[in-house]
Coordinates of C-alpha atoms in Angstrom, one line a residue:
X1303 CA 0.0 0.0 0.0
X1304 CA 1.1 3.6 -0.7
X1305 CA 0.6 4.4 3.0
X1306 CA 3.9 2.8 3.8
X1307 CA 5.6 5.7 1.9
X1308 CA 4.4 8.4 4.3
X1309 CA 2.9 9.1 7.7
X1310 CA -0.4 10.9 8.4
X1311 CA -0.3 13.9 10.6
X1312 CA -3.0 16.2 12.0
X1313 CA -5.5 17.9 9.6
X1314 CA -4.7 21.5 8.6
X1315 CA -7.2 24.3 8.2
X1316 CA -7.2 27.8 6.7
X1317 CA -7.9 29.8 9.7
X1318 CA -7.7 33.2 7.9
X1319 CA -10.6 32.7 5.5
X1320 CA -13.6 34.8 6.7
X1321 CA -17.1 33.4 6.7
X1322 CA -20.3 35.0 5.5
X1323 CA -21.5 35.4 1.9
X1324 CA -18.7 34.6 -0.5
X1325 CA -19.0 37.9 -2.3
X1326 CA -18.3 39.7 0.9
X1327 CA -15.3 37.7 2.3
X1328 CA -12.5 39.6 0.7
X1329 CA -14.0 43.0 1.7
X1330 CA -14.4 41.6 5.2
X1331 CA -10.8 40.4 5.4
X1332 CA -9.5 43.7 4.2
X1333 CA -11.5 45.6 6.8
X1334 CA -10.4 43.3 9.6
X1335 CA -6.7 43.6 8.6
X1336 CA -4.6 45.7 11.0
X1337 CA -3.1 48.8 9.5
X1338 CA 0.4 50.2 9.7
X1339 CA 0.6 54.0 9.8
X1340 CA 2.8 55.7 7.2
X1341 CA 5.6 56.6 9.7
X1342 CA 5.9 53.0 10.9
X1343 CA 5.9 51.7 7.3
X1344 CA 9.3 53.4 6.8
X1345 CA 10.6 51.2 9.7
X1346 CA 9.5 47.9 8.2
X1347 CA 11.5 45.9 5.7
X1348 CA 10.2 43.2 3.4
X1349 CA 12.3 40.8 1.4
X1350 CA 10.9 39.7 -1.9
X1351 CA 12.5 36.8 -3.9
X1352 CA 11.5 36.9 -7.6
X1353 CA 10.7 39.7 -10.0
X1354 CA 8.1 38.2 -12.3
X1355 CA 4.5 39.3 -12.3
X1356 CA 3.8 38.3 -8.7
X1357 CA 7.1 39.5 -7.3
X1358 CA 7.5 42.6 -9.5
X1359 CA 3.9 43.8 -8.7
X1360 CA 4.3 43.0 -5.0
X1361 CA 7.6 44.9 -4.8
X1362 CA 6.3 47.9 -6.6
X1363 CA 3.1 48.1 -4.6
X1364 CA 4.7 47.5 -1.1
X1365 CA 7.3 50.1 -1.8
X1366 CA 4.7 52.5 -3.1
X1367 CA 2.9 52.1 0.2
X1368 CA 6.1 53.1 2.0
X1369 CA 7.7 49.9 3.1
X1370 CA 11.4 49.2 2.5
X1371 CA 11.9 46.4 0.1
X1372 CA 14.9 44.2 -0.6
X1373 CA 14.4 42.3 -3.8
X1374 CA 16.3 39.5 -5.6
X1375 CA 16.3 37.8 -8.9
X1376 CA 18.8 35.3 -10.4
X1377 CA 18.5 36.8 -13.9
X1378 CA 20.6 39.7 -15.0
X1379 CA 17.4 41.9 -15.1
X1380 CA 13.9 41.6 -13.7
X1381 CA 12.7 41.8 -17.3
X1382 CA 14.0 38.3 -17.9
X1383 CA 11.6 36.7 -15.4
X1384 CA 9.8 33.7 -17.0
X1385 CA 6.5 35.7 -16.9
X1386 CA 7.7 37.4 -20.0
X1387 CA 7.1 34.2 -22.0
X1388 CA 3.4 34.1 -21.4
X1389 CA 1.7 34.7 -24.8
X1390 CA -2.0 34.3 -24.9
X1391 CA -3.7 36.6 -22.4
X1392 CA -5.1 37.4 -19.0
X1393 CA -8.7 36.7 -17.8
X1394 CA -11.1 39.2 -16.3
X1395 CA -14.8 39.4 -15.9
X1396 CA -15.4 42.8 -17.5
X1397 CA -18.0 41.3 -19.9
X1398 CA -17.2 43.8 -22.6
X1399 CA -18.6 41.4 -25.2
X1400 CA -22.0 41.1 -23.4
X1401 CA -21.9 37.4 -23.8
X1402 CA -23.0 36.4 -20.3
X1403 CA -19.8 36.7 -18.4
X1404 CA -19.7 37.9 -14.8
X1405 CA -17.6 37.6 -11.6
X1406 CA -19.7 34.6 -10.6
X1407 CA -19.2 32.8 -14.0
X1408 CA -15.4 33.4 -13.9
X1409 CA -15.5 31.9 -10.3
X1410 CA -17.6 29.0 -11.5
X1411 CA -15.5 28.2 -14.5
X1412 CA -12.3 28.3 -12.5
X1413 CA -13.6 26.0 -9.7
X1414 CA -14.9 23.6 -12.3
X1415 CA -11.8 23.9 -14.5
X1416 CA -9.7 23.0 -11.4
X1417 CA -11.7 19.8 -11.1
X1418 CA -13.1 20.9 -7.7
X1419 CA -9.8 20.8 -5.9
X1420 CA -9.4 24.6 -5.1
X1421 CA -10.8 26.7 -2.3
X1422 CA -14.0 28.6 -3.2
X1423 CA -13.0 31.7 -1.1
X1424 CA -9.7 32.1 -2.9
X1425 CA -11.1 31.6 -6.3
X1426 CA -13.9 34.1 -5.8
X1427 CA -11.4 36.7 -4.6
X1428 CA -9.4 36.1 -7.7
X1429 CA -12.5 36.6 -9.9
X1430 CA -13.3 39.8 -8.0
X1431 CA -9.8 41.3 -8.4
X1432 CA -9.6 40.4 -12.1
X1433 CA -11.4 43.5 -13.1
X1434 CA -9.2 45.7 -11.0
X1435 CA -6.1 44.2 -12.6
X1436 CA -7.2 45.3 -16.1
X1437 CA -7.8 48.9 -14.8
X1438 CA -4.4 48.9 -13.1
X1439 CA -2.6 47.7 -16.2
X1440 CA -4.4 50.0 -18.6
X1441 CA -3.5 52.9 -16.3
X1442 CA 0.2 51.8 -16.6
X1443 CA 0.0 51.9 -20.3
X1444 CA -0.1 48.2 -21.1
X1445 CA -1.0 48.1 -24.8
X1446 CA -3.9 45.7 -24.8
X1447 CA -5.5 44.9 -28.1
X1448 CA -8.6 47.1 -28.9
X1449 CA -11.6 46.5 -31.1
X1450 CA -12.9 48.9 -33.7
X1451 CA -15.0 50.9 -31.2
X1452 CA -12.1 51.5 -28.9
X1453 CA -12.9 49.1 -26.1
X1454 CA -10.4 46.5 -25.1
X1455 CA -10.7 43.4 -27.2
X1456 CA -11.3 39.9 -25.8
X1457 CA -10.8 36.4 -27.1
X1458 CA -11.8 33.0 -25.9
X1459 CA -9.6 30.4 -24.1
X1460 CA -10.1 26.8 -23.3
X1461 CA -12.6 25.7 -20.6
X1462 CA -15.0 28.6 -21.1
X1463 CA -17.8 29.6 -23.5
X1464 CA -17.4 33.3 -23.1
X1465 CA -14.7 35.7 -24.4
X1466 CA -13.0 37.1 -21.3
X1467 CA -9.3 37.0 -22.2
X1468 CA -7.5 40.4 -22.6
X1469 CA -4.4 40.2 -24.7
X1470 CA -1.6 42.1 -26.3
X1471 CA -1.2 40.2 -29.6
X1472 CA 0.9 37.1 -28.6
X1473 CA 3.1 39.1 -26.1
X1474 CA 0.7 39.5 -23.2
X1475 CA 3.2 38.3 -20.5
X1476 CA 5.9 40.6 -21.9
X1477 CA 3.7 43.7 -21.8
X1478 CA 2.3 43.0 -18.4
X1479 CA 5.8 42.3 -17.0
X1480 CA 7.1 45.6 -18.5
X1481 CA 4.2 47.4 -16.7
X1482 CA 5.2 45.8 -13.4
X1483 CA 8.9 46.4 -14.2
X1484 CA 8.5 50.1 -14.8
X1485 CA 6.6 50.4 -11.5
X1486 CA 9.3 48.5 -9.8
X1487 CA 12.1 50.6 -11.3
X1488 CA 10.3 53.8 -10.2
X1489 CA 10.6 52.6 -6.6
X1490 CA 14.2 51.6 -7.1
X1491 CA 14.9 55.1 -8.3
X1492 CA 13.0 56.5 -5.3
X1493 CA 15.3 54.5 -3.0
X1494 CA 12.6 52.4 -1.5
X1495 CA 13.6 49.1 -3.3
X1496 CA 17.1 47.7 -3.0
X1497 CA 17.3 45.5 -6.0
X1498 CA 19.9 42.6 -6.4
X1499 CA 20.1 40.9 -9.7
X1500 CA 22.2 37.8 -10.3
X1501 CA 21.5 36.6 -6.7
X1502 CA 20.0 33.2 -5.9
X1503 CA 18.2 32.4 -2.6
X1504 CA 19.7 29.2 -1.1
X1505 CA 18.1 29.2 2.4
X1506 CA 15.6 30.8 4.6
X1507 CA 16.6 32.4 7.9
X1508 CA 14.2 31.4 10.8
X1509 CA 14.3 33.3 14.2
X1510 CA 11.9 32.8 17.0
X1511 CA 9.8 30.7 14.7
X1512 CA 9.4 33.4 12.1
X1513 CA 10.8 33.9 8.6
X1514 CA 13.3 36.8 9.1
X1515 CA 15.7 36.7 6.1
X1516 CA 17.3 34.8 3.3
X1517 CA 20.8 33.5 2.5
X1518 CA 21.8 34.2 -1.1
X1519 CA 24.7 33.6 -3.4
X1520 CA 26.0 36.3 -5.7
X1521 CA 26.1 34.3 -8.9
X1522 CA 28.9 36.6 -10.3
X1523 CA 31.3 36.8 -7.3
X1524 CA 30.3 33.6 -5.5
X1525 CA 29.9 35.5 -2.3
X1526 CA 27.4 34.1 0.3
X1527 CA 25.4 36.9 1.9
X1528 CA 22.5 37.1 4.3
X1529 CA 19.8 39.7 4.3
X1530 CA 17.3 40.1 7.2
X1531 CA 13.8 41.7 7.3
X1532 CA 10.5 41.7 9.1
X1533 CA 8.8 39.4 6.5
X1534 CA 9.8 37.4 3.4
X1535 CA 7.8 36.9 0.2
X1536 CA 8.6 34.1 -2.2
X1537 CA 7.5 34.7 -5.8
X1538 CA 9.8 32.3 -7.5
X1539 CA 7.6 30.5 -9.9
X1540 CA 6.9 26.8 -10.6
X1541 CA 8.9 23.6 -10.7
X1542 CA 8.0 22.2 -14.1
X1543 CA 11.7 21.8 -14.9
X1544 CA 11.8 18.7 -12.6
X1545 CA 10.8 17.0 -15.9
X1546 CA 13.9 18.5 -17.6
X1547 CA 12.0 19.1 -20.8
X1548 CA 9.2 21.7 -20.2
X1549 CA 8.0 25.0 -21.5
X1550 CA 9.7 26.8 -18.6
X1551 CA 12.9 28.9 -18.9
X1552 CA 16.0 26.8 -18.2
X1553 CA 16.7 28.7 -15.0
X1554 CA 13.3 28.1 -13.5
X1555 CA 13.7 25.8 -10.4
X1556 CA 12.3 24.8 -7.0
X1557 CA 15.2 25.7 -4.8
X1558 CA 13.8 28.7 -2.9
X1559 CA 10.5 26.9 -2.2
X1560 CA 12.2 23.6 -1.4
X1561 CA 14.6 25.2 1.1
X1562 CA 11.7 26.8 2.8
X1563 CA 9.9 23.5 2.8
X1564 CA 12.9 21.9 4.6
X1565 CA 12.6 24.7 7.2
X1566 CA 9.0 23.9 8.0
X1567 CA 6.7 25.2 5.2
X1568 CA 4.3 22.6 4.0
X1569 CA 4.3 21.7 0.3
X1570 CA 0.8 21.2 -1.1
X1571 CA -0.4 19.0 -4.0
X1572 CA 3.1 18.6 -5.6
X1573 CA 1.9 16.0 -8.1
X1574 CA -0.6 18.5 -9.7
X1575 CA 1.2 19.3 -13.0
X1576 CA -0.4 21.0 -16.0
X1577 CA 0.3 19.4 -19.3
X1578 CA -0.1 22.1 -22.1
X1579 CA -1.6 20.7 -25.3
X1580 CA -0.1 23.3 -27.7
X1581 CA 3.6 22.8 -27.7
X1582 CA 6.0 22.3 -30.5
X1583 CA 6.9 18.5 -30.4
X1584 CA 10.2 17.2 -29.3
X1585 CA 12.6 16.9 -32.2
X1586 CA 15.5 15.0 -30.7
X1587 CA 17.8 14.4 -27.7
X1588 CA 19.7 17.6 -28.4
X1589 CA 16.9 19.7 -26.9
X1590 CA 17.1 21.2 -23.4
X1591 CA 13.7 22.8 -23.4
X1592 CA 10.4 23.0 -25.3
X1593 CA 8.6 25.9 -26.9
X1594 CA 5.0 26.7 -26.2
X1595 CA 2.5 27.8 -28.9
X1596 CA -0.1 29.9 -27.2
X1597 CA -3.5 28.3 -26.4
X1598 CA -5.1 31.3 -28.0
X1599 CA -4.3 29.6 -31.3
X1600 CA -7.0 27.1 -30.6
X1601 CA -9.5 29.9 -31.1
X1602 CA -9.1 29.7 -34.8
X1603 CA -6.9 26.7 -35.4
X1604 CA -8.6 23.3 -35.8
X1605 CA -7.0 20.2 -34.3
X1606 CA -7.0 17.0 -36.3
X1607 CA -5.2 13.7 -37.2
X1608 CA -5.7 11.3 -40.0
X1609 CA -8.6 8.9 -39.7
X1610 CA -6.4 5.9 -40.3
X1611 CA -3.4 4.8 -38.3
X1612 CA -0.1 4.9 -40.1
X1613 CA -1.3 7.5 -42.7
X1614 CA 2.0 9.2 -43.6
X1615 CA 0.7 11.4 -46.4
X1616 CA 1.4 15.2 -46.3
X1617 CA -1.5 17.0 -44.6
X1618 CA -2.5 18.7 -47.8
X1619 CA -2.9 15.3 -49.5
X1620 CA -5.4 14.0 -46.9
X1621 CA -9.0 14.9 -47.9
X1622 CA -11.5 16.3 -45.5
X1623 CA -13.5 13.1 -45.2
X1624 CA -10.3 11.2 -44.1
X1625 CA -9.5 13.6 -41.3
X1626 CA -10.6 13.3 -37.7
X1627 CA -11.3 16.6 -36.0
X1628 CA -11.4 14.6 -32.8
X1629 CA -11.9 17.5 -30.2
X1630 CA -14.9 18.7 -32.2
X1631 CA -16.2 15.1 -32.5
X1632 CA -15.8 14.1 -28.9
X1633 CA -16.6 17.5 -27.2
X1634 CA -19.1 19.2 -29.5
X1635 CA -20.1 21.9 -26.9
X1636 CA -16.5 23.2 -26.5
X1637 CA -14.7 21.7 -29.5
X1638 CA -11.2 22.9 -29.8
X1639 CA -11.7 25.1 -26.7
X1640 CA -11.8 22.3 -24.1
X1641 CA -9.5 22.8 -21.1
X1642 CA -5.8 21.9 -21.3
X1643 CA -5.9 18.6 -19.4
X1644 CA -8.8 17.3 -21.6
X1645 CA -7.1 18.4 -24.9
X1646 CA -3.7 16.9 -23.8
X1647 CA -5.1 13.5 -22.9
X1648 CA -7.1 13.4 -26.2
X1649 CA -3.9 14.1 -28.1
X1650 CA -2.1 11.4 -26.3
X1651 CA -4.9 9.0 -27.0
X1652 CA -5.0 9.5 -30.7
X1653 CA -1.2 9.2 -30.9
X1654 CA -1.3 6.0 -28.8
X1655 CA -3.7 4.7 -31.5
X1656 CA -1.0 5.2 -34.1
X1657 CA -2.6 8.3 -35.7
X1658 CA -0.1 10.8 -34.6
X1659 CA 1.9 12.8 -37.1
X1660 CA 5.5 13.9 -37.5
X1661 CA 8.7 12.2 -36.2
X1662 CA 7.8 9.3 -34.0
X1663 CA 4.1 9.9 -34.4
X1664 CA 4.1 12.3 -31.5
X1665 CA 2.2 15.2 -32.8
X1666 CA -1.3 16.3 -34.0
X1667 CA -2.1 19.0 -36.5
X1668 CA -3.3 22.6 -35.6
X1669 CA -4.7 23.8 -38.9
X1670 CA -5.5 27.4 -39.8
X1671 CA -6.6 26.8 -43.4
X1672 CA -10.3 27.4 -42.5
X1673 CA -9.5 30.6 -40.5
X1674 CA -7.4 32.0 -43.4
X1675 CA -10.2 31.3 -45.8
X1676 CA -12.8 32.8 -43.5
X1677 CA -11.0 35.9 -42.2
X1678 CA -8.2 36.4 -44.8
X1679 CA -4.5 36.1 -44.1
X1680 CA -4.0 39.7 -43.0
X1681 CA -6.6 39.2 -40.1
X1682 CA -4.8 36.0 -39.0
X1683 CA -1.5 37.8 -39.2
X1684 CA -2.8 40.6 -37.0
X1685 CA -3.9 38.2 -34.3
X1686 CA -1.1 35.6 -34.4
X1687 CA 1.7 36.9 -36.6
X1688 CA 4.5 36.8 -34.1
X1689 CA 3.5 33.2 -33.0
X1690 CA 3.5 32.0 -36.6
X1691 CA 6.9 33.6 -37.1
X1692 CA 8.3 31.9 -34.0
X1693 CA 6.9 28.5 -35.1
X1694 CA 8.5 28.9 -38.6
X1695 CA 11.9 29.9 -37.1
X1696 CA 11.9 26.8 -34.9
X1697 CA 10.5 24.2 -37.3
X1698 CA 11.3 25.6 -40.8
X1699 CA 7.6 25.2 -41.7
X1700 CA 5.3 28.0 -42.7
X1701 CA 2.0 27.6 -40.8
X1702 CA 0.2 29.8 -43.3
X1703 CA 0.8 27.1 -45.8
X1704 CA 0.9 23.8 -43.8
X1705 CA -0.7 23.0 -40.4
X1706 CA 1.3 23.4 -37.3
X1707 CA 2.3 20.2 -35.5
X1708 CA 1.8 20.3 -31.7
X1709 CA 2.0 17.8 -28.8
X1710 CA 1.4 18.1 -25.0
X1711 CA 4.3 19.2 -22.7
X1712 CA 4.8 20.1 -19.1
X1713 CA 3.9 23.7 -18.6
X1714 CA 2.6 25.0 -15.2
X1715 CA 2.5 23.5 -11.8
X1716 CA -0.6 23.9 -9.6
X1717 CA 1.2 22.5 -6.6
X1718 CA 3.5 24.7 -4.4
X1719 CA 4.0 25.9 -0.8
X1720 CA 0.7 25.7 1.2
X1721 CA -0.6 29.1 2.1
X1722 CA -3.7 30.4 4.0
X1723 CA -6.1 33.0 2.7
X1724 CA -3.6 35.7 3.5
X1725 CA -1.0 33.9 1.3
X1726 CA 1.1 33.1 4.4
X1727 CA 2.8 29.7 4.7
X1728 CA 3.0 27.6 7.8
X1729 CA 6.0 29.6 8.8
X1730 CA 4.8 32.9 10.2
X1731 CA 6.2 35.8 8.2
X1732 CA 6.7 33.8 5.0
X1733 CA 4.3 34.8 2.3
X1734 CA 4.2 33.0 -1.1
X1735 CA 2.7 34.5 -4.3
X1736 CA 1.9 33.4 -7.8
X1737 CA 2.9 30.0 -9.1
X1738 CA 5.1 29.4 -6.1
X1739 CA 2.1 28.8 -3.8
X1740 CA -0.3 25.9 -4.3
X1741 CA -2.4 28.4 -6.1
X1742 CA -6.1 29.0 -6.7
X1743 CA -6.3 26.6 -9.7
X1744 CA -7.0 23.3 -8.0
X1745 CA -5.9 20.3 -10.1
X1746 CA -5.8 22.1 -13.5
X1747 CA -5.3 25.7 -14.5
X1748 CA -7.5 27.3 -17.0
X1749 CA -5.6 29.2 -19.7
X1750 CA -5.0 32.9 -19.1
X1751 CA -5.4 32.5 -15.3
X1752 CA -1.7 32.4 -14.3
X1753 CA -1.1 36.1 -15.2
X1754 CA -4.4 36.9 -13.4
X1755 CA -3.2 35.1 -10.2
X1756 CA 0.3 36.6 -10.2
X1757 CA -0.9 40.2 -10.5
X1758 CA -3.8 39.7 -8.1
X1759 CA -1.4 38.3 -5.5
X1760 CA 1.2 41.1 -6.0
X1761 CA -0.9 44.2 -6.7
X1762 CA -3.9 43.6 -4.4
X1763 CA -3.7 40.7 -1.9
X1764 CA -0.2 40.9 -0.4
X1765 CA -0.3 44.7 0.3
X1766 CA -3.3 44.0 2.6
X1767 CA -2.2 40.8 4.2
X1768 CA 1.5 41.6 4.6
X1769 CA 0.5 44.8 6.2
X1770 CA -1.7 43.0 8.7
X1771 CA 1.3 40.8 9.7
X1772 CA 3.7 43.8 9.9
X1773 CA 1.3 45.6 12.2
X1774 CA 2.6 43.2 14.9
X1775 CA 6.3 44.2 14.3
X1776 CA 8.9 44.9 15.4
X1777 CA 10.1 41.4 16.2
X1778 CA 13.6 42.3 17.5
X1779 CA 17.0 41.8 16.0
X1780 CA 17.7 38.5 14.2
X1781 CA 20.1 36.5 16.4
X1782 CA 23.5 36.0 14.9
X1783 CA 23.3 32.2 15.6
X1784 CA 20.2 32.0 13.3
X1785 CA 22.2 33.6 10.5
X1786 CA 25.2 31.5 11.1
X1787 CA 23.2 28.3 11.1
X1788 CA 21.6 29.1 7.7
X1789 CA 24.9 30.2 6.2
X1790 CA 26.8 27.1 7.4
X1791 CA 24.2 24.8 5.8
X1792 CA 24.5 26.6 2.5
X1793 CA 28.3 26.5 2.5
X1794 CA 28.3 22.8 3.5
X1795 CA 26.1 21.8 0.5
X1796 CA 28.3 23.9 -1.9
X1797 CA 31.4 22.3 -0.5
X1798 CA 29.9 18.8 -0.8
X1799 CA 28.9 19.3 -4.4
X1800 CA 32.4 20.6 -5.3
X1801 CA 34.2 17.8 -3.5
X1802 CA 32.6 14.9 -5.4
X1803 CA 34.6 15.3 -8.6
X1804 CA 32.8 12.5 -10.3
X1805 CA 32.5 11.5 -14.0
X1806 CA 28.9 12.6 -15.0
X1807 CA 27.6 16.0 -15.8
X1808 CA 24.7 17.6 -13.9
X1809 CA 22.7 17.8 -17.1
X1810 CA 23.0 14.0 -17.7
X1811 CA 21.4 13.4 -14.2
X1812 CA 18.7 16.0 -14.8
X1813 CA 17.8 14.5 -18.2
X1814 CA 17.6 11.0 -16.7
X1815 CA 15.4 12.2 -13.8
X1816 CA 13.2 14.1 -16.2
X1817 CA 12.7 11.0 -18.3
X1818 CA 11.6 9.0 -15.3
X1819 CA 9.2 11.7 -14.2
X1820 CA 7.6 12.1 -17.7
X1821 CA 7.3 8.3 -18.1
X1822 CA 5.8 7.5 -14.8
X1823 CA 4.5 10.8 -13.3
X1824 CA 3.5 12.7 -16.5
X1825 CA 0.3 12.7 -18.5
X1826 CA -0.9 9.3 -17.3
X1827 CA 0.1 7.6 -14.1
X1828 CA -0.4 4.1 -12.8
X1829 CA 0.2 2.5 -9.4
X1830 CA 2.8 0.2 -10.9
X1831 CA 4.6 3.0 -12.7
X1832 CA 4.7 5.3 -9.7
X1833 CA 6.2 2.5 -7.6
X1834 CA 8.8 1.9 -10.2
X1835 CA 9.7 5.6 -10.2
X1836 CA 10.0 5.5 -6.4
X1837 CA 12.6 2.8 -6.8
X1838 CA 14.5 4.6 -9.6
X1839 CA 14.6 8.1 -8.2
X1840 CA 16.4 7.3 -4.9
X1841 CA 18.9 5.1 -6.7
X1842 CA 19.6 7.9 -9.2
X1843 CA 19.9 10.4 -6.4
X1844 CA 22.4 8.3 -4.6
X1845 CA 24.4 8.0 -7.8
X1846 CA 24.2 11.8 -8.3
X1847 CA 25.9 12.3 -4.9
X1848 CA 28.7 9.8 -5.9
X1849 CA 29.3 10.6 -9.5
X1850 CA 28.3 14.2 -10.3
X1851 CA 31.1 16.4 -11.8
X1852 CA 31.0 20.1 -10.8
X1853 CA 34.1 21.7 -12.3
X1854 CA 35.5 24.9 -11.0
X1855 CA 35.0 26.3 -7.5
X1856 CA 32.6 28.4 -5.5
X1857 CA 34.5 31.6 -6.0
X1858 CA 33.0 33.5 -8.9
X1859 CA 30.7 32.5 -11.8
X1860 CA 30.0 28.8 -11.9
X1861 CA 26.9 27.8 -13.7
X1862 CA 27.5 24.1 -13.2
X1863 CA 27.4 24.7 -9.5
X1864 CA 24.1 26.6 -9.8
X1865 CA 22.6 23.8 -11.7
X1866 CA 23.9 21.1 -9.4
X1867 CA 22.2 22.7 -6.4
X1868 CA 18.9 23.0 -8.3
X1869 CA 19.0 19.4 -9.5
X1870 CA 19.8 18.1 -6.0
X1871 CA 16.5 19.8 -4.9
X1872 CA 14.6 18.4 -7.9
X1873 CA 15.6 14.9 -6.8
X1874 CA 13.9 15.3 -3.4
X1875 CA 10.9 17.1 -4.9
X1876 CA 10.5 14.3 -7.6
X1877 CA 10.2 11.7 -4.9
X1878 CA 7.6 13.7 -3.0
X1879 CA 5.6 14.2 -6.3
X1880 CA 5.5 10.5 -6.9
X1881 CA 4.4 9.8 -3.3
X1882 CA 1.7 12.4 -3.6
X1883 CA 0.6 11.0 -7.0
X1884 CA 0.6 7.4 -5.6
X1885 CA -1.5 8.2 -2.5
X1886 CA -4.1 10.1 -4.6
X1887 CA -5.9 7.1 -6.2
X1888 CA -8.2 9.2 -8.4
X1889 CA -8.0 11.0 -11.7
X1890 CA -8.3 14.7 -11.2
X1891 CA -7.4 17.6 -13.5
X1892 CA -3.9 17.1 -14.9
X1893 CA -3.5 14.1 -12.6
X1894 CA -4.8 11.1 -14.6
X1895 CA -4.6 7.7 -12.9
X1896 CA -5.2 5.0 -15.5
X1897 CA -7.0 2.9 -12.8
X1898 CA -9.6 5.7 -12.3
X1899 CA -11.6 6.5 -15.4
X1900 CA -15.2 6.6 -16.6
X1901 CA -16.7 4.1 -19.1
X1902 CA -15.8 6.5 -21.9
X1903 CA -12.3 7.0 -20.7
X1904 CA -12.6 10.4 -19.0
X1905 CA -11.1 11.3 -15.6
X1906 CA -13.0 9.9 -12.6
X1907 CA -12.7 11.8 -9.4
X1908 CA -13.3 10.4 -5.9
X1909 CA -14.7 13.3 -3.9
X1910 CA -15.5 11.3 -0.9
X1911 CA -12.0 9.9 -0.5
X1912 CA -9.8 12.7 -1.9
X1913 CA -11.7 16.0 -1.6
X1914 CA -8.9 17.7 0.2
X1915 CA -5.6 19.5 -0.3
X1916 CA -2.6 17.3 0.4
X1917 CA -0.1 19.4 2.4
X1918 CA 3.2 17.6 3.1
X1919 CA 5.6 18.2 5.9
X1920 CA 9.4 17.6 5.7
X1921 CA 10.3 15.3 8.5
X1922 CA 14.0 15.0 7.7
X1923 CA 16.3 13.5 5.0
X1924 CA 15.8 9.9 6.2
X1925 CA 12.3 10.2 7.5
X1926 CA 9.0 9.7 5.8
X1927 CA 7.0 12.8 4.7
X1928 CA 4.0 13.6 6.8
X1929 CA 0.6 14.2 5.1
X1930 CA -1.7 16.9 6.5
X1931 CA -5.1 17.1 4.9
X1932 CA -7.1 20.3 4.4
X1933 CA -10.7 19.4 3.7
X1934 CA -12.3 21.3 0.9
X1935 CA -15.9 22.5 1.3
X1936 CA -18.1 23.6 -1.6
X1937 CA -21.1 25.8 -0.9
X1938 CA -21.6 27.6 -4.2
X1939 CA -20.3 25.3 -6.9
X1940 CA -21.3 21.7 -6.1
X1941 CA -18.8 19.1 -7.3
X1942 CA -20.1 17.2 -10.4
X1943 CA -18.6 15.0 -13.1
X1944 CA -16.8 17.5 -15.3
X1945 CA -18.2 17.4 -18.9
X1946 CA -17.4 19.5 -21.9
X1947 CA -19.4 17.4 -24.4

């Protein structure tokens, strides 16, 4: 039984979520929050790790309020945060189209899309704040697309039947990040943000049970430094790179979150991984990452494969009556706009039947011929031109003339550090924002909701909840022994990695770990496969600590050392992901257990047995993880079998 792989601890509850009507809860929480007067704000310091949408907006807003902010990113500029890669759009319930959208419908779609594994209070707050985000970003000058009458334009995204996604061509993440970045730099210039680029957080400083600082390594000089503050915010993104091949930037990692987990922060739902259906297929072992094609392309592109297995004809030579537009056939109500987990599994199924296209049969067509005929090429270019250009540069194929080839790939992670309604982790004073927390998305994120959550957390939630926490400050000086303990642990791991002097590269271990995770903890998981992964991962980790080769030293720039520390954390995370996936014997969102499916092959949840958040406690390197369950209650959106047919 999977129970032998972990211990069960006491249940956990979100004590910060207010009661009452759901539409009043966020207003109630803001009113009940304690305030810090302007003079005292100047005496309080907040550390923020990360400068993407969540971190950048949080830093800009907290500094604008008057707090002192110390902010870190491991890139050479905050502009290089992975948020800049988001293409398709950001959701909001403005209902400019008059097509029936509302805050309640956005709330409903998000709870349903997450397969009823998210908190209603959090999701409703997200839907409420969505409209404020658009106003904020327009005021900053974000160049959203506009329709002929001058209103902001909208397009549809998977999992919804309304058009609520605001976009800036195929560069939405870039434009939103530049908005947050200019607000951040304004505060840097004002002297209220102390910004440190090329610094990586390697540990959390705990004093008197509170998060009081971080230990960082200067990636250029190699110097280990500690910074202390009254509160710490982690906005360090997701951990999809545990799979090696993913749509994430190569630098994206789990280290900041994992080091906080080892210090006592619970890690929630680690196995909830989103597989994105619209990725350029793998082309060979030379690849180190994958490239995403925006889900917005499914608005006008039609997904199909040949009717007959083994049909190797060029797409233009296959007549209409020999094509299977399988999403339109299986899910007529939503068609090509089904949610990401549904579209991904459907693509895997047709490829498993031998009807996939391209090298290895691991691809399906995304065809724009109908859209070009209906709208004209100039209109298609106006909506998707930069995406088409990117596809052609990577594949050498012109998508105006031949269909794109796409295949599912690891994209977003719904799991992350457990937080309460205030976004505070189980360590007092540690706040977690954006993709780094276990999020508002349940078991599957609807498209265009990541940008919404990151900016909601940074611009609107944290300024209220961090202020409530800081109203109880000051907490006194951080003891020197707390700093020394954290620093010594960091130095010990660096020394250990450098001393092995083995014969295998860090990347070779990372690639092998990623293959195990994709094979056994990817799109489809089985009891047998997960148990095999739990045999393979510890053995590979043991080999890593015997044979890894980290050239150079810790003094100065050493990218092999950076990667080695991150991969060491990925090994521990990977094992917890498989334990979490094994214990959850249901199919839910992006977590598809082959043993749990309906008669027609769809995901089958078990609400009675698994209607909870799984929050895991680190008990030590040799001890079993401890499972704490947070029961989920649904008052407004009753759990039902998810159907998009």
